[in-house]
Amino acid sequence: MKLVYTHPHHFAVTNVRNRLMQRGIDCEVRNEFAAGALGELAPIDVWPELWVIDERDVELAQRLIEADQSQAEGRDWYCGQCGELNAASFDHCWACERERRLEE
Ligand SMILES: [Zn+2]
């Protein structure tokens, strides 16, 4: 078991898990319910974590995650309307569904 990804928002971790599962990599989310379902940020020590079960899959998993992150161009962003943190790959705020603006 190896930790490959962590993020304050549960959906971001779930998203990465789904992509790894699609590639046939067994993984599991820990601290799944630590972060508030309504999107409050959890303290860093209880961020949801994504663990790869088989050590042999770790390298591929890390490469997939890296590719994903760079594809998403850049960085997480804060919604100008409700202030929520969104993953870089989102083009709409997950909380209030407002479209991302260029300056965000
Ligand atoms: Zn918002």
PDB file of N, CA, C and O and ligand atoms in Angstrom, residues 79 81-84 86 93 95-98, ligand 1:
ATOM      1  N   CYS A  79     -13.362  30.165  -6.041  1.00  0.00           N
ATOM      2  CA  CYS A  79     -14.523  30.755  -6.684  1.00  0.00           C
ATOM      3  C   CYS A  79     -14.710  32.194  -6.207  1.00  0.00           C
ATOM      4  O   CYS A  79     -14.668  32.475  -5.018  1.00  0.00           O
ATOM      5  N   GLN A  81     -17.331  33.884  -6.382  1.00  0.00           N
ATOM      6  CA  GLN A  81     -18.679  34.119  -5.870  1.00  0.00           C
ATOM      7  C   GLN A  81     -18.877  33.575  -4.457  1.00  0.00           C
ATOM      8  O   GLN A  81     -19.344  34.269  -3.588  1.00  0.00           O
ATOM      9  N   CYS A  82     -18.498  32.330  -4.255  1.00  0.00           N
ATOM     10  CA  CYS A  82     -18.745  31.740  -2.931  1.00  0.00           C
ATOM     11  C   CYS A  82     -17.460  31.451  -2.166  1.00  0.00           C
ATOM     12  O   CYS A  82     -17.506  31.085  -1.010  1.00  0.00           O
ATOM     13  N   GLY A  83     -16.299  31.630  -2.841  1.00  0.00           N
ATOM     14  CA  GLY A  83     -15.034  31.480  -2.130  1.00  0.00           C
ATOM     15  C   GLY A  83     -14.556  30.048  -1.969  1.00  0.00           C
ATOM     16  O   GLY A  83     -13.532  29.814  -1.332  1.00  0.00           O
ATOM     17  N   GLU A  84     -15.255  29.080  -2.533  1.00  0.00           N
ATOM     18  CA  GLU A  84     -14.836  27.691  -2.374  1.00  0.00           C
ATOM     19  C   GLU A  84     -13.592  27.391  -3.211  1.00  0.00           C
ATOM     20  O   GLU A  84     -13.405  27.948  -4.292  1.00  0.00           O
ATOM     21  N   ASN A  86     -11.611  25.116  -5.707  1.00  0.00           N
ATOM     22  CA  ASN A  86     -11.936  24.159  -6.762  1.00  0.00           C
ATOM     23  C   ASN A  86     -10.661  23.555  -7.334  1.00  0.00           C
ATOM     24  O   ASN A  86      -9.632  24.213  -7.418  1.00  0.00           O
ATOM     25  N   CYS A  93     -17.538  26.076 -10.617  1.00  0.00           N
ATOM     26  CA  CYS A  93     -17.421  25.902  -9.166  1.00  0.00           C
ATOM     27  C   CYS A  93     -18.302  24.724  -8.762  1.00  0.00           C
ATOM     28  O   CYS A  93     -19.465  24.654  -9.131  1.00  0.00           O
ATOM     29  N   ALA A  95     -19.397  24.105  -5.886  1.00  0.00           N
ATOM     30  CA  ALA A  95     -20.340  24.450  -4.816  1.00  0.00           C
ATOM     31  C   ALA A  95     -21.530  25.266  -5.334  1.00  0.00           C
ATOM     32  O   ALA A  95     -22.671  24.964  -5.031  1.00  0.00           O
ATOM     33  N   CYS A  96     -21.249  26.293  -6.121  1.00  0.00           N
ATOM     34  CA  CYS A  96     -22.347  27.158  -6.542  1.00  0.00           C
ATOM     35  C   CYS A  96     -22.566  27.092  -8.054  1.00  0.00           C
ATOM     36  O   CYS A  96     -23.454  27.742  -8.590  1.00  0.00           O
ATOM     37  N   GLU A  97     -21.717  26.323  -8.738  1.00  0.00           N
ATOM     38  CA  GLU A  97     -21.871  26.063 -10.169  1.00  0.00           C
ATOM     39  C   GLU A  97     -21.636  27.270 -11.064  1.00  0.00           C
ATOM     40  O   GLU A  97     -21.974  27.268 -12.233  1.00  0.00           O
ATOM     41  N   ARG A  98     -21.060  28.323 -10.479  1.00  0.00           N
ATOM     42  CA  ARG A  98     -20.725  29.448 -11.327  1.00  0.00           C
ATOM     43  C   ARG A  98     -19.549  29.087 -12.220  1.00  0.00           C
ATOM     44  O   ARG A  98     -18.630  28.383 -11.801  1.00  0.00           O
TER      45      ARG A  98
HETATM   46 ZN    ZN B   1     -18.745  29.057  -6.094  1.00  0.00          ZN
END
